[in-house]
Amino acid sequence: MNFTDVSTEQANSSEQLNRIAENGASVAEVGRLTMNEDSNIEAEKETALEFTAMSVSATDFVDQSDRLAAHSSSSMPTESVFENDNLDTEHGNEAGMDCSCESAQQSMKSCDSVHAMLAHLAQSDAHFKHQQLGEPDLTVKEKYIIAQDIYNSSRVRFLTRFHSYLEYEDLQCFEDLKGTYEVDFYAREIQKRKNEAYRTNRIKNRRYEAMKQLTLQGEYFSEEEMKYRDPYLYEHMVGQYLTDQEIRQTIDKSDLRFSSILLKHIDQQVENAVYEYSKNNEEGQEEETEESEEDEEEEEEEEDENGKRKISHQAKEMLKNEFLTIMQEKFLRGEDRNFDYSKVDDNEEYDDMCIVDREEEEKYFDDEEPVKIDDDETMCT
């Protein structure tokens, strides 16, 4: 190979190297562009994914909002949607929820009944616990707590201990224990006591009605008849202040037979003797301090020519009315020994029908179960 050939070969080699260099630069540029393009693609992919995720989230949000809106339009309150979902899961359906509410109402009513019973018992004279000498009396609150503890530990023991102080209405606190011997026994005792109280009130009402009728008729509660039934009390309150003229005016002129006059005269003599004996007895037993007080009172009072104390007409009338009131109260208590009370106590003619109707109504509602009444219903009064 000659020099020219070598030069030509070197020139060719240089061209090839230049082309290779150019190609390399192009490849590098292409690679760089390719890398940039790949990066842009990846970025676009990430952006697309983020947008997709946002779309899904928005869709879920819309779906959830729709579900919440639909749920809130139901009968349950919106603020308890999730709470009610849990209740639905626990109870199964709305019927179960209604039953639960009804049980809660019954439980609340039972609590009210127990509280009323314990509050009434705490204010009674029942024995709650033994106390040491000098120990302060239990307060109402302390009695309430003691009774509550006994009730919670054993209702049978509570009923056995306090049954004498319970009302008929308190038996509803032991309704679920029906059939237990002790509960049934004391329930009958409370019922019996209620019936006795009912009869006692009925007798009082009948006697009061009879007393009003006898007062209007004027004979039984006349001054003469009352003096005959209780001469000592009459003389003490009324007779000792009457003048001779006033005594003559009290004589019953409708019966002027000699026998009647003689008997009444004898009765009057006996009354006076009893009064004088009782008066002397009392004076002999009085203490010195009381005697001095009486002396002062006697000095203030005037005496007539017969030695009787003189008081004003107004004072006499006041004493007569007081004497009448005392005699009426004795009649109501059944202390008139010569009066046949069976003719009044067992006689329906002396029933005040207004009172009877009210008592029968109360007795009816005591025996009936409570009934719920709608607010829009009209009630008679």
Short mmCIF file of C-alpha atoms in Angstrom, two decimals:
data_model
loop_
_atom_site.label_atom_id
_atom_site.label_comp_id
_atom_site.label_asym_id
_atom_site.label_seq_id
_atom_site.Cartn_x
_atom_site.Cartn_y
_atom_site.Cartn_z
CA MET A 1 0.00 0.00 0.00
CA ASN A 2 1.37 3.40 -0.98
CA PHE A 3 1.12 6.70 0.85
CA THR A 4 -1.81 7.92 -1.22
CA ASP A 5 -3.84 4.92 -0.39
CA VAL A 6 -3.07 5.33 3.24
CA SER A 7 -4.19 8.94 3.17
CA THR A 8 -7.36 8.05 1.37
CA GLU A 9 -8.10 5.30 3.89
CA GLN A 10 -7.52 7.71 6.77
CA ALA A 11 -9.86 10.24 5.17
CA ASN A 12 -12.53 7.61 4.79
CA SER A 13 -12.01 6.62 8.38
CA SER A 14 -12.40 10.22 9.50
CA GLU A 15 -15.69 10.57 7.61
CA GLN A 16 -16.94 7.40 9.15
CA LEU A 17 -15.97 8.66 12.55
CA ASN A 18 -17.75 11.96 11.91
CA ARG A 19 -20.86 10.16 10.75
CA ILE A 20 -20.68 7.93 13.77
CA ALA A 21 -20.32 10.96 15.99
CA GLU A 22 -23.27 12.64 14.35
CA ASN A 23 -25.29 9.49 14.64
CA GLY A 24 -24.30 9.23 18.28
CA ALA A 25 -25.46 12.75 18.92
CA SER A 26 -28.70 12.04 17.17
CA VAL A 27 -29.17 8.87 19.16
CA ALA A 28 -28.42 10.73 22.36
CA GLU A 29 -30.90 13.42 21.39
CA VAL A 30 -33.43 10.82 20.49
CA GLY A 31 -32.79 9.09 23.79
CA ARG A 32 -33.14 12.34 25.64
CA LEU A 33 -36.37 13.18 23.83
CA THR A 34 -37.59 9.68 24.41
CA MET A 35 -36.89 9.98 28.12
CA ASN A 36 -38.68 13.33 28.26
CA GLU A 37 -41.61 11.87 26.39
CA ASP A 38 -41.70 8.90 28.76
CA SER A 39 -41.67 11.28 31.72
CA ASN A 40 -44.54 13.27 30.26
CA ILE A 41 -46.48 10.06 29.66
CA GLU A 42 -45.89 8.95 33.25
CA ALA A 43 -46.97 12.37 34.51
CA GLU A 44 -50.07 12.23 32.35
CA LYS A 45 -50.82 8.75 33.67
CA GLU A 46 -50.46 9.94 37.27
CA THR A 47 -52.70 12.93 36.55
CA ALA A 48 -55.26 10.67 34.95
CA LEU A 49 -55.17 8.32 37.93
CA GLU A 50 -55.60 11.20 40.36
CA PHE A 51 -58.51 12.55 38.33
CA THR A 52 -60.07 9.09 38.25
CA ALA A 53 -59.68 8.76 42.01
CA MET A 54 -61.26 12.17 42.50
CA SER A 55 -64.12 11.19 40.24
CA VAL A 56 -64.67 7.99 42.19
CA SER A 57 -64.58 9.90 45.49
CA ALA A 58 -67.03 12.44 44.15
CA THR A 59 -69.28 9.66 42.96
CA ASP A 60 -69.09 7.96 46.35
CA PHE A 61 -69.83 11.26 48.07
CA VAL A 62 -72.86 11.81 45.88
CA ASP A 63 -74.05 8.27 46.51
CA GLN A 64 -73.59 8.67 50.25
CA SER A 65 -75.36 12.03 50.18
CA ASP A 66 -78.25 10.48 48.27
CA ARG A 67 -78.48 7.66 50.78
CA LEU A 68 -78.42 10.07 53.71
CA ALA A 69 -81.06 12.27 52.09
CA ALA A 70 -83.25 9.27 51.42
CA HIS A 71 -82.80 8.05 54.98
CA SER A 72 -83.53 11.46 56.45
CA SER A 73 -86.81 11.62 54.57
CA SER A 74 -88.03 8.57 56.48
CA SER A 75 -90.01 8.75 59.75
CA MET A 76 -86.92 8.70 61.98
CA PRO A 77 -85.16 11.97 62.92
CA THR A 78 -82.10 12.86 60.82
CA GLU A 79 -79.85 13.39 63.81
CA SER A 80 -80.27 9.78 64.93
CA VAL A 81 -79.82 8.03 61.57
CA PHE A 82 -76.89 5.90 62.59
CA GLU A 83 -78.27 5.36 66.06
CA ASN A 84 -81.54 4.13 64.58
CA ASP A 85 -79.65 1.86 62.20
CA ASN A 86 -78.10 0.23 65.22
CA LEU A 87 -81.51 -0.03 66.90
CA ASP A 88 -82.92 -1.62 63.75
CA THR A 89 -80.12 -4.15 63.82
CA GLU A 90 -80.72 -4.92 67.47
CA HIS A 91 -84.51 -5.07 67.49
CA GLY A 92 -85.18 -6.15 63.94
CA ASN A 93 -87.91 -3.68 62.96
CA GLU A 94 -90.09 -0.82 64.14
CA ALA A 95 -92.40 -3.17 66.04
CA GLY A 96 -89.46 -4.22 68.16
CA MET A 97 -88.62 -0.59 68.78
CA ASP A 98 -92.22 0.14 69.84
CA CYS A 99 -92.10 -2.75 72.29
CA SER A 100 -88.85 -1.39 73.70
CA CYS A 101 -90.37 2.07 74.14
CA GLU A 102 -93.45 0.60 75.81
CA SER A 103 -91.26 -1.34 78.22
CA ALA A 104 -89.34 1.83 79.01
CA GLN A 105 -92.60 3.69 79.73
CA GLN A 106 -93.78 0.90 82.01
CA SER A 107 -90.43 0.92 83.78
CA MET A 108 -90.63 4.70 84.24
CA LYS A 109 -94.17 4.42 85.59
CA SER A 110 -93.03 1.72 88.00
CA CYS A 111 -90.21 3.98 89.20
CA ASP A 112 -92.70 6.80 89.81
CA SER A 113 -94.95 4.47 91.82
CA VAL A 114 -92.05 3.25 93.94
CA HIS A 115 -90.87 6.81 94.56
CA ALA A 116 -94.36 7.92 95.63
CA MET A 117 -94.64 4.93 97.98
CA LEU A 118 -91.22 5.53 99.57
CA ALA A 119 -91.84 9.28 99.91
CA HIS A 120 -95.16 8.64 101.70
CA LEU A 121 -93.56 5.99 103.92
CA ALA A 122 -90.64 8.25 104.87
CA GLN A 123 -93.09 10.77 106.34
CA SER A 124 -94.95 8.18 108.42
CA ASP A 125 -94.32 6.96 111.98
CA ALA A 126 -92.94 3.62 110.79
CA HIS A 127 -89.90 2.13 112.56
CA PHE A 128 -86.86 2.19 110.27
CA LYS A 129 -83.96 1.24 112.52
CA HIS A 130 -82.92 0.95 116.17
CA GLN A 131 -81.28 4.07 117.58
CA GLN A 132 -79.17 4.72 120.63
CA LEU A 133 -80.42 6.89 123.48
CA GLY A 134 -79.76 10.53 122.67
CA GLU A 135 -79.19 9.84 118.98
CA PRO A 136 -80.90 12.44 116.76
CA ASP A 137 -84.09 11.42 114.99
CA LEU A 138 -83.84 10.22 111.42
CA THR A 139 -84.53 12.79 108.75
CA VAL A 140 -87.08 12.15 106.02
CA LYS A 141 -84.23 11.66 103.54
CA GLU A 142 -82.53 9.08 105.77
CA LYS A 143 -85.82 7.20 106.20
CA TYR A 144 -86.32 7.24 102.44
CA ILE A 145 -82.84 5.77 101.82
CA ILE A 146 -83.33 3.02 104.42
CA ALA A 147 -86.71 2.06 102.98
CA GLN A 148 -85.29 2.11 99.45
CA ASP A 149 -82.44 -0.22 100.43
CA ILE A 150 -84.87 -2.69 102.00
CA TYR A 151 -87.15 -2.53 98.96
CA ASN A 152 -84.26 -3.16 96.55
CA SER A 153 -82.86 -6.04 98.59
CA SER A 154 -86.17 -7.85 99.20
CA ARG A 155 -89.62 -6.57 98.31
CA VAL A 156 -91.25 -9.36 100.32
CA ARG A 157 -89.34 -8.29 103.44
CA PHE A 158 -90.24 -4.67 102.69
CA LEU A 159 -93.95 -5.53 102.46
CA THR A 160 -93.81 -7.64 105.62
CA ARG A 161 -92.20 -4.82 107.56
CA PHE A 162 -94.09 -1.77 106.31
CA HIS A 163 -97.47 -3.11 105.13
CA SER A 164 -99.31 -1.30 107.93
CA TYR A 165 -98.21 2.05 106.49
CA LEU A 166 -98.85 1.36 102.81
CA GLU A 167 -101.81 2.57 100.78
CA TYR A 168 -103.94 0.46 98.47
CA GLU A 169 -102.36 2.19 95.45
CA ASP A 170 -98.90 1.00 96.56
CA LEU A 171 -99.80 -2.61 95.72
CA GLN A 172 -98.96 -1.96 92.07
CA CYS A 173 -95.29 -1.99 93.10
CA PHE A 174 -95.71 -5.70 93.90
CA GLU A 175 -97.90 -6.63 90.93
CA ASP A 176 -95.35 -9.05 89.48
CA LEU A 177 -95.14 -10.92 92.81
CA LYS A 178 -98.78 -11.99 92.80
CA GLY A 179 -99.06 -15.61 93.82
CA THR A 180 -96.41 -15.30 96.52
CA TYR A 181 -97.96 -16.25 99.85
CA GLU A 182 -96.64 -13.28 101.83
CA VAL A 183 -97.51 -10.77 99.13
CA ASP A 184 -101.06 -12.10 98.71
CA PHE A 185 -101.57 -12.16 102.49
CA TYR A 186 -100.53 -8.56 103.08
CA ALA A 187 -102.33 -7.40 99.94
CA ARG A 188 -105.56 -8.74 101.46
CA GLU A 189 -104.79 -6.93 104.71
CA ILE A 190 -104.28 -3.63 102.87
CA GLN A 191 -107.48 -4.21 100.89
CA LYS A 192 -109.38 -4.96 104.10
CA ARG A 193 -108.05 -1.77 105.68
CA LYS A 194 -109.16 0.20 102.64
CA ASN A 195 -112.66 -1.28 102.89
CA GLU A 196 -112.82 -0.43 106.60
CA ALA A 197 -111.76 3.13 105.87
CA TYR A 198 -114.42 3.31 103.17
CA ARG A 199 -117.11 2.13 105.62
CA THR A 200 -115.86 4.53 108.31
CA ASN A 201 -116.15 7.47 105.94
CA ARG A 202 -119.60 6.34 104.86
CA ILE A 203 -120.76 6.21 108.49
CA LYS A 204 -119.34 9.66 109.20
CA ASN A 205 -121.15 11.09 106.21
CA ARG A 206 -124.45 9.48 107.21
CA ARG A 207 -124.19 10.75 110.78
CA TYR A 208 -123.39 14.22 109.53
CA GLU A 209 -126.47 14.17 107.30
CA ALA A 210 -128.61 12.92 110.21
CA MET A 211 -127.22 15.64 112.47
CA LYS A 212 -128.16 18.33 109.94
CA GLN A 213 -131.70 16.99 109.72
CA LEU A 214 -132.09 16.73 113.51
CA THR A 215 -130.78 20.28 113.92
CA LEU A 216 -133.32 21.60 111.42
CA GLN A 217 -136.13 19.70 113.13
CA GLY A 218 -135.16 21.51 116.34
CA GLU A 219 -136.10 18.92 118.96
CA TYR A 220 -133.07 16.69 119.44
CA PHE A 221 -130.63 19.59 119.53
CA SER A 222 -132.92 21.93 121.46
CA GLU A 223 -131.45 23.52 124.57
CA GLU A 224 -133.75 21.51 126.83
CA GLU A 225 -132.90 18.15 125.25
CA MET A 226 -129.16 18.82 125.23
CA LYS A 227 -129.32 19.88 128.88
CA TYR A 228 -131.05 16.59 129.66
CA ARG A 229 -128.33 14.57 127.89
CA ASP A 230 -125.41 16.39 129.54
CA PRO A 231 -126.64 18.45 132.51
CA TYR A 232 -123.23 19.09 134.02
CA LEU A 233 -121.75 20.49 130.81
CA TYR A 234 -124.87 22.61 130.26
CA GLU A 235 -124.75 24.07 133.74
CA HIS A 236 -121.04 24.76 133.44
CA MET A 237 -121.30 26.53 130.09
CA VAL A 238 -124.82 28.00 130.07
CA GLY A 239 -127.00 27.40 133.13
CA GLN A 240 -124.89 29.21 135.72
CA TYR A 241 -125.22 32.45 133.76
CA LEU A 242 -129.03 32.34 133.27
CA THR A 243 -131.34 34.59 135.27
CA ASP A 244 -134.58 33.26 136.78
CA GLN A 245 -136.55 34.87 133.99
CA GLU A 246 -134.38 33.21 131.35
CA ILE A 247 -134.79 29.86 133.08
CA ARG A 248 -138.59 30.19 133.01
CA GLN A 249 -138.42 30.98 129.30
CA THR A 250 -136.63 27.71 128.61
CA ILE A 251 -139.49 25.62 130.03
CA ASP A 252 -141.20 23.55 127.34
CA LYS A 253 -144.76 24.90 127.30
CA SER A 254 -145.92 22.28 124.82
CA ASP A 255 -145.99 19.66 127.56
CA LEU A 256 -147.51 21.09 130.75
CA ARG A 257 -148.77 17.83 132.22
CA PHE A 258 -148.18 17.51 135.96
CA SER A 259 -146.23 14.31 135.53
CA SER A 260 -143.92 15.88 132.98
CA ILE A 261 -143.38 18.98 135.08
CA LEU A 262 -142.69 16.87 138.18
CA LEU A 263 -140.19 14.65 136.36
CA LYS A 264 -138.37 17.61 134.88
CA HIS A 265 -138.29 19.27 138.28
CA ILE A 266 -136.75 16.17 139.77
CA ASP A 267 -134.25 16.02 136.92
CA GLN A 268 -133.37 19.65 137.53
CA GLN A 269 -132.82 18.99 141.23
CA VAL A 270 -130.55 16.07 140.40
CA GLU A 271 -128.68 18.17 137.86
CA ASN A 272 -128.12 20.92 140.40
CA ALA A 273 -126.94 18.47 143.02
CA VAL A 274 -124.52 16.82 140.60
CA TYR A 275 -123.23 20.17 139.50
CA GLU A 276 -122.68 21.44 143.04
CA TYR A 277 -120.93 18.22 144.04
CA SER A 278 -118.65 18.32 141.02
CA LYS A 279 -117.96 22.00 141.48
CA ASN A 280 -117.03 21.56 145.15
CA ASN A 281 -114.82 18.63 144.22
CA GLU A 282 -112.94 20.67 141.66
CA GLU A 283 -112.54 23.61 143.98
CA GLY A 284 -111.11 21.33 146.68
CA GLN A 285 -108.49 19.98 144.28
CA GLU A 286 -107.38 23.32 142.87
CA GLU A 287 -103.88 24.58 143.63
CA GLU A 288 -103.22 27.86 145.37
CA THR A 289 -101.96 29.52 142.22
CA GLU A 290 -105.17 28.65 140.38
CA GLU A 291 -107.27 29.89 143.30
CA SER A 292 -105.59 33.27 143.18
CA GLU A 293 -106.31 33.55 139.45
CA GLU A 294 -109.97 32.66 140.01
CA ASP A 295 -110.24 35.28 142.73
CA GLU A 296 -109.07 37.91 140.28
CA GLU A 297 -111.61 36.76 137.70
CA GLU A 298 -114.44 36.74 140.24
CA GLU A 299 -113.63 40.28 141.25
CA GLU A 300 -114.06 41.37 137.65
CA GLU A 301 -117.42 39.60 137.25
CA GLU A 302 -120.61 41.03 138.64
CA GLU A 303 -123.22 39.00 140.53
CA ASP A 304 -126.99 39.43 140.57
CA GLU A 305 -129.25 39.38 143.63
CA ASN A 306 -129.28 35.55 143.67
CA GLY A 307 -125.49 35.32 143.64
CA LYS A 308 -125.26 34.21 139.99
CA ARG A 309 -122.52 35.51 137.75
CA LYS A 310 -123.60 38.13 135.26
CA ILE A 311 -122.16 38.22 131.75
CA SER A 312 -123.21 40.08 128.64
CA HIS A 313 -125.93 38.78 126.34
CA GLN A 314 -123.36 38.40 123.55
CA ALA A 315 -121.16 36.23 125.79
CA LYS A 316 -124.17 34.06 126.69
CA GLU A 317 -125.02 33.49 123.04
CA MET A 318 -121.41 32.60 122.29
CA LEU A 319 -121.39 30.01 125.09
CA LYS A 320 -124.71 28.56 123.89
CA ASN A 321 -123.34 28.14 120.36
CA GLU A 322 -120.19 26.54 121.73
CA PHE A 323 -122.29 24.16 123.82
CA LEU A 324 -124.33 23.24 120.71
CA THR A 325 -121.15 22.56 118.73
CA ILE A 326 -119.79 20.28 121.46
CA MET A 327 -123.04 18.31 121.60
CA GLN A 328 -123.08 17.94 117.80
CA GLU A 329 -119.50 16.65 117.83
CA LYS A 330 -120.42 14.13 120.53
CA PHE A 331 -123.28 12.94 118.34
CA LEU A 332 -120.95 12.48 115.36
CA ARG A 333 -118.51 10.47 117.49
CA GLY A 334 -121.32 8.16 118.59
CA GLU A 335 -121.25 9.22 122.26
CA ASP A 336 -124.99 9.77 122.72
CA ARG A 337 -125.76 6.66 124.77
CA ASN A 338 -129.52 6.77 124.30
CA PHE A 339 -129.42 7.20 120.53
CA ASP A 340 -129.79 4.16 118.24
CA TYR A 341 -126.97 4.76 115.75
CA SER A 342 -127.81 1.64 113.74
CA LYS A 343 -130.81 3.52 112.33
CA VAL A 344 -128.36 5.99 110.79
CA ASP A 345 -125.19 4.00 110.12
CA ASP A 346 -127.01 1.32 108.10
CA ASN A 347 -129.57 3.61 106.50
CA GLU A 348 -128.98 4.59 102.86
CA GLU A 349 -131.53 7.40 103.18
CA TYR A 350 -128.87 9.47 104.91
CA ASP A 351 -126.45 9.16 102.01
CA ASP A 352 -125.51 12.42 100.36
CA MET A 353 -125.80 11.33 96.72
CA CYS A 354 -123.12 13.75 95.53
CA ILE A 355 -120.64 12.28 98.00
CA VAL A 356 -121.75 8.73 97.18
CA ASP A 357 -121.27 9.28 93.46
CA ARG A 358 -117.81 10.70 94.03
CA GLU A 359 -116.80 7.83 96.35
CA GLU A 360 -118.10 5.22 93.94
CA GLU A 361 -116.23 6.89 91.09
CA GLU A 362 -112.99 6.91 93.07
CA LYS A 363 -113.49 3.27 94.05
CA TYR A 364 -114.16 2.35 90.41
CA PHE A 365 -111.01 3.99 89.14
CA ASP A 366 -108.98 2.46 91.99
CA ASP A 367 -110.04 -1.00 90.82
CA GLU A 368 -109.56 -0.32 87.09
CA GLU A 369 -106.35 -0.52 85.10
CA PRO A 370 -105.11 2.85 83.83
CA VAL A 371 -106.26 3.67 80.29
CA LYS A 372 -104.40 6.01 77.97
CA ILE A 373 -106.59 8.86 76.73
CA ASP A 374 -105.69 10.86 73.66
CA ASP A 375 -105.21 14.58 74.14
CA ASP A 376 -107.84 15.41 71.55
CA GLU A 377 -110.57 13.43 73.33
CA THR A 378 -113.20 15.38 75.23
CA MET A 379 -113.64 14.53 78.92
CA CYS A 380 -116.61 15.24 81.17
CA THR A 381 -116.05 17.02 84.42
#
